[in-house]
PDB file of C-alpha atoms in Angstrom:
ATOM      1  CA  MET A   1     230.278  64.082  74.681  1.00 44.00           C
ATOM      2  CA  THR A   2     228.282  62.250  71.978  1.00 44.00           C
ATOM      3  CA  GLU A   3     224.526  62.820  71.855  1.00 48.00           C
ATOM      4  CA  ALA A   4     222.701  59.714  73.154  1.00 46.00           C
ATOM      5  CA  ASN A   5     220.704  59.472  69.945  1.00 53.00           C
ATOM      6  CA  GLN A   6     223.924  59.162  67.899  1.00 77.00           C
ATOM      7  CA  ILE A   7     225.208  56.170  69.778  1.00 89.00           C
ATOM      8  CA  ASN A   8     224.600  53.405  67.320  1.00 90.00           C
ATOM      9  CA  ASN A   9     227.060  50.785  68.533  1.00 95.00           C
ATOM     10  CA  ILE A  10     229.358  49.917  71.450  1.00 97.00           C
ATOM     11  CA  ASP A  11     232.397  51.698  69.781  1.00 97.00           C
ATOM     12  CA  ASP A  12     230.393  55.039  69.762  1.00 95.00           C
ATOM     13  CA  TYR A  13     229.340  54.383  73.291  1.00 97.00           C
ATOM     14  CA  ILE A  14     232.919  53.826  74.555  1.00 97.00           C
ATOM     15  CA  SER A  15     234.349  56.820  72.550  1.00 96.00           C
ATOM     16  CA  GLN A  16     232.435  59.288  74.664  1.00 95.00           C
ATOM     17  CA  TYR A  17     234.377  58.650  77.846  1.00 97.00           C
ATOM     18  CA  SER A  18     237.832  59.472  79.047  1.00 97.00           C
ATOM     19  CA  ASN A  19     240.848  57.254  78.110  1.00 97.00           C
ATOM     20  CA  GLU A  20     240.949  55.609  81.496  1.00 96.00           C
ATOM     21  CA  ILE A  21     237.217  54.670  81.411  1.00 97.00           C
ATOM     22  CA  GLN A  22     237.606  53.597  77.735  1.00 98.00           C
ATOM     23  CA  LEU A  23     240.265  51.093  78.827  1.00 98.00           C
ATOM     24  CA  ILE A  24     237.899  49.577  81.346  1.00 98.00           C
ATOM     25  CA  LEU A  25     235.009  49.509  78.972  1.00 98.00           C
ATOM     26  CA  ARG A  26     237.068  47.865  76.153  1.00 98.00           C
ATOM     27  CA  ARG A  27     238.337  45.225  78.541  1.00 98.00           C
ATOM     28  CA  VAL A  28     234.769  44.466  79.883  1.00 98.00           C
ATOM     29  CA  ARG A  29     233.578  44.185  76.227  1.00 98.00           C
ATOM     30  CA  GLN A  30     236.284  41.731  75.402  1.00 98.00           C
ATOM     31  CA  VAL A  31     235.786  39.700  78.559  1.00 98.00           C
ATOM     32  CA  ILE A  32     232.059  39.421  77.854  1.00 98.00           C
ATOM     33  CA  ALA A  33     232.604  38.648  74.145  1.00 98.00           C
ATOM     34  CA  ASP A  34     235.177  35.945  74.953  1.00 98.00           C
ATOM     35  CA  SER A  35     232.734  34.398  77.597  1.00 98.00           C
ATOM     36  CA  ALA A  36     229.740  34.687  75.228  1.00 98.00           C
ATOM     37  CA  PRO A  37     231.206  33.983  71.704  1.00 97.00           C
ATOM     38  CA  ASP A  38     227.742  33.387  70.122  1.00 97.00           C
ATOM     39  CA  ALA A  39     226.196  36.599  71.593  1.00 98.00           C
ATOM     40  CA  THR A  40     225.769  39.742  69.371  1.00 98.00           C
ATOM     41  CA  GLU A  41     226.510  43.237  70.455  1.00 98.00           C
ATOM     42  CA  ARG A  42     223.904  45.971  70.413  1.00 96.00           C
ATOM     43  CA  ILE A  43     222.835  49.178  72.242  1.00 96.00           C
ATOM     44  CA  SER A  44     219.743  48.731  74.366  1.00 94.00           C
ATOM     45  CA  TYR A  45     218.444  51.259  77.015  1.00 92.00           C
ATOM     46  CA  ARG A  46     221.359  53.398  75.847  1.00 92.00           C
ATOM     47  CA  MET A  47     223.888  50.888  77.145  1.00 96.00           C
ATOM     48  CA  PRO A  48     226.082  48.272  75.605  1.00 98.00           C
ATOM     49  CA  CYS A  49     224.290  44.995  75.602  1.00 97.00           C
ATOM     50  CA  PHE A  50     225.273  41.496  74.540  1.00 98.00           C
ATOM     51  CA  TRP A  51     222.283  39.562  73.167  1.00 97.00           C
ATOM     52  CA  LEU A  52     221.787  35.814  73.044  1.00 97.00           C
ATOM     53  CA  ASN A  53     218.169  34.684  72.817  1.00 93.00           C
ATOM     54  CA  GLY A  54     217.420  37.897  74.418  1.00 93.00           C
ATOM     55  CA  PRO A  55     219.408  40.345  76.530  1.00 95.00           C
ATOM     56  CA  LEU A  56     222.228  38.466  78.163  1.00 96.00           C
ATOM     57  CA  ILE A  57     224.250  41.168  80.022  1.00 98.00           C
ATOM     58  CA  TYR A  58     224.555  45.018  79.877  1.00 98.00           C
ATOM     59  CA  PHE A  59     227.340  47.205  81.107  1.00 98.00           C
ATOM     60  CA  ALA A  60     227.638  51.011  81.453  1.00 98.00           C
ATOM     61  CA  ALA A  61     230.068  53.649  82.661  1.00 98.00           C
ATOM     62  CA  GLN A  62     228.703  55.742  85.611  1.00 96.00           C
ATOM     63  CA  LYS A  63     230.318  58.615  87.297  1.00 95.00           C
ATOM     64  CA  ASN A  64     232.023  56.645  90.079  1.00 96.00           C
ATOM     65  CA  HIS A  65     231.565  53.080  89.030  1.00 98.00           C
ATOM     66  CA  LEU A  66     231.059  50.503  86.251  1.00 98.00           C
ATOM     67  CA  GLY A  67     227.569  49.196  86.200  1.00 98.00           C
ATOM     68  CA  VAL A  68     227.045  45.530  85.192  1.00 98.00           C
ATOM     69  CA  TYR A  69     223.572  44.340  84.713  1.00 98.00           C
ATOM     70  CA  PRO A  70     223.277  40.574  84.379  1.00 97.00           C
ATOM     71  CA  THR A  71     219.550  40.648  85.440  1.00 94.00           C
ATOM     72  CA  ALA A  72     218.252  39.200  88.619  1.00 96.00           C
ATOM     73  CA  SER A  73     219.357  35.625  88.025  1.00 95.00           C
ATOM     74  CA  GLY A  74     222.952  36.722  87.432  1.00 96.00           C
ATOM     75  CA  ILE A  75     222.998  38.599  90.681  1.00 97.00           C
ATOM     76  CA  SER A  76     221.214  35.907  92.857  1.00 96.00           C
ATOM     77  CA  ALA A  77     223.515  33.120  91.524  1.00 96.00           C
ATOM     78  CA  PHE A  78     226.608  35.050  92.545  1.00 97.00           C
ATOM     79  CA  ARG A  79     225.297  36.789  95.755  1.00 96.00           C
ATOM     80  CA  SER A  80     228.201  35.454  97.906  1.00 97.00           C
ATOM     81  CA  LYS A  81     230.880  36.580  95.386  1.00 97.00           C
ATOM     82  CA  LEU A  82     229.191  39.964  94.984  1.00 97.00           C
ATOM     83  CA  ALA A  83     228.845  40.534  98.828  1.00 96.00           C
ATOM     84  CA  GLU A  84     231.596  43.247  98.831  1.00 96.00           C
ATOM     85  CA  TYR A  85     229.964  45.274  96.069  1.00 97.00           C
ATOM     86  CA  LYS A  86     226.779  47.388  95.944  1.00 97.00           C
ATOM     87  CA  THR A  87     223.958  45.330  94.212  1.00 97.00           C
ATOM     88  CA  SER A  88     220.342  45.655  93.481  1.00 96.00           C
ATOM     89  CA  LYS A  89     217.968  43.121  92.032  1.00 95.00           C
ATOM     90  CA  GLY A  90     219.592  43.089  88.510  1.00 95.00           C
ATOM     91  CA  ALA A  91     222.699  45.088  88.901  1.00 97.00           C
ATOM     92  CA  VAL A  92     226.080  45.434  90.476  1.00 98.00           C
ATOM     93  CA  GLN A  93     228.459  48.462  90.916  1.00 98.00           C
ATOM     94  CA  PHE A  94     232.204  48.035  90.592  1.00 98.00           C
ATOM     95  CA  SER A  95     233.763  51.179  91.896  1.00 97.00           C
ATOM     96  CA  TYR A  96     236.565  52.673  89.851  1.00 97.00           C
ATOM     97  CA  ASP A  97     238.738  53.169  92.952  1.00 95.00           C
ATOM     98  CA  LYS A  98     239.120  49.380  93.265  1.00 96.00           C
ATOM     99  CA  PRO A  99     240.344  46.781  90.686  1.00 97.00           C
ATOM    100  CA  ILE A 100     237.534  45.801  88.368  1.00 98.00           C
ATOM    101  CA  PRO A 101     236.925  41.957  88.818  1.00 98.00           C
ATOM    102  CA  TYR A 102     237.034  40.880  85.253  1.00 98.00           C
ATOM    103  CA  ASP A 103     237.284  37.243  86.087  1.00 98.00           C
ATOM    104  CA  LEU A 104     234.019  37.585  88.046  1.00 98.00           C
ATOM    105  CA  ILE A 105     232.302  39.321  85.089  1.00 98.00           C
ATOM    106  CA  ALA A 106     233.474  36.472  82.819  1.00 98.00           C
ATOM    107  CA  GLU A 107     232.097  33.880  85.304  1.00 98.00           C
ATOM    108  CA  ILE A 108     228.751  35.625  85.587  1.00 98.00           C
ATOM    109  CA  THR A 109     228.640  35.921  81.791  1.00 98.00           C
ATOM    110  CA  ARG A 110     229.243  32.199  81.335  1.00 98.00           C
ATOM    111  CA  PHE A 111     226.486  31.483  83.821  1.00 98.00           C
ATOM    112  CA  LYS A 112     224.080  33.732  81.819  1.00 98.00           C
ATOM    113  CA  VAL A 113     225.081  31.857  78.517  1.00 98.00           C
ATOM    114  CA  GLU A 114     224.332  28.547  80.136  1.00 97.00           C
ATOM    115  CA  GLU A 115     221.020  29.935  81.466  1.00 95.00           C
ATOM    116  CA  VAL A 116     219.652  31.169  78.215  1.00 94.00           C
ATOM    117  CA  THR A 117     220.847  28.239  75.994  1.00 94.00           C
ATOM    118  CA  GLN A 118     219.467  25.481  78.146  1.00 88.00           C
ATOM    119  CA  PRO A 119     216.663  23.621  76.395  1.00 79.00           C
TER     120      PRO A 119
END
């Protein structure tokens, strides 16, 4: 596994995981990039982050789930659609043993873009 201090970009981050997890991470990355075309990529808090006027949304591979971190507003705005998933104030866990809801991740990302670009 790559040393955390050697992770300089999202490609480095993704490369440290198994092929199965890499496929999920690449797809999440593409879904977010397509939903937030003006956002830039970076590593923040040792996780992939998309940045648009500040942190927009993070994602990270965990042992048993994909973590998506759209901050508190992203969670509260989608409370009913996230009801079947484990959530906290600013995070949601998508278990690897169920299909990853890529369309929902896209919807949350678009919400976050609108939120941070409003005058």
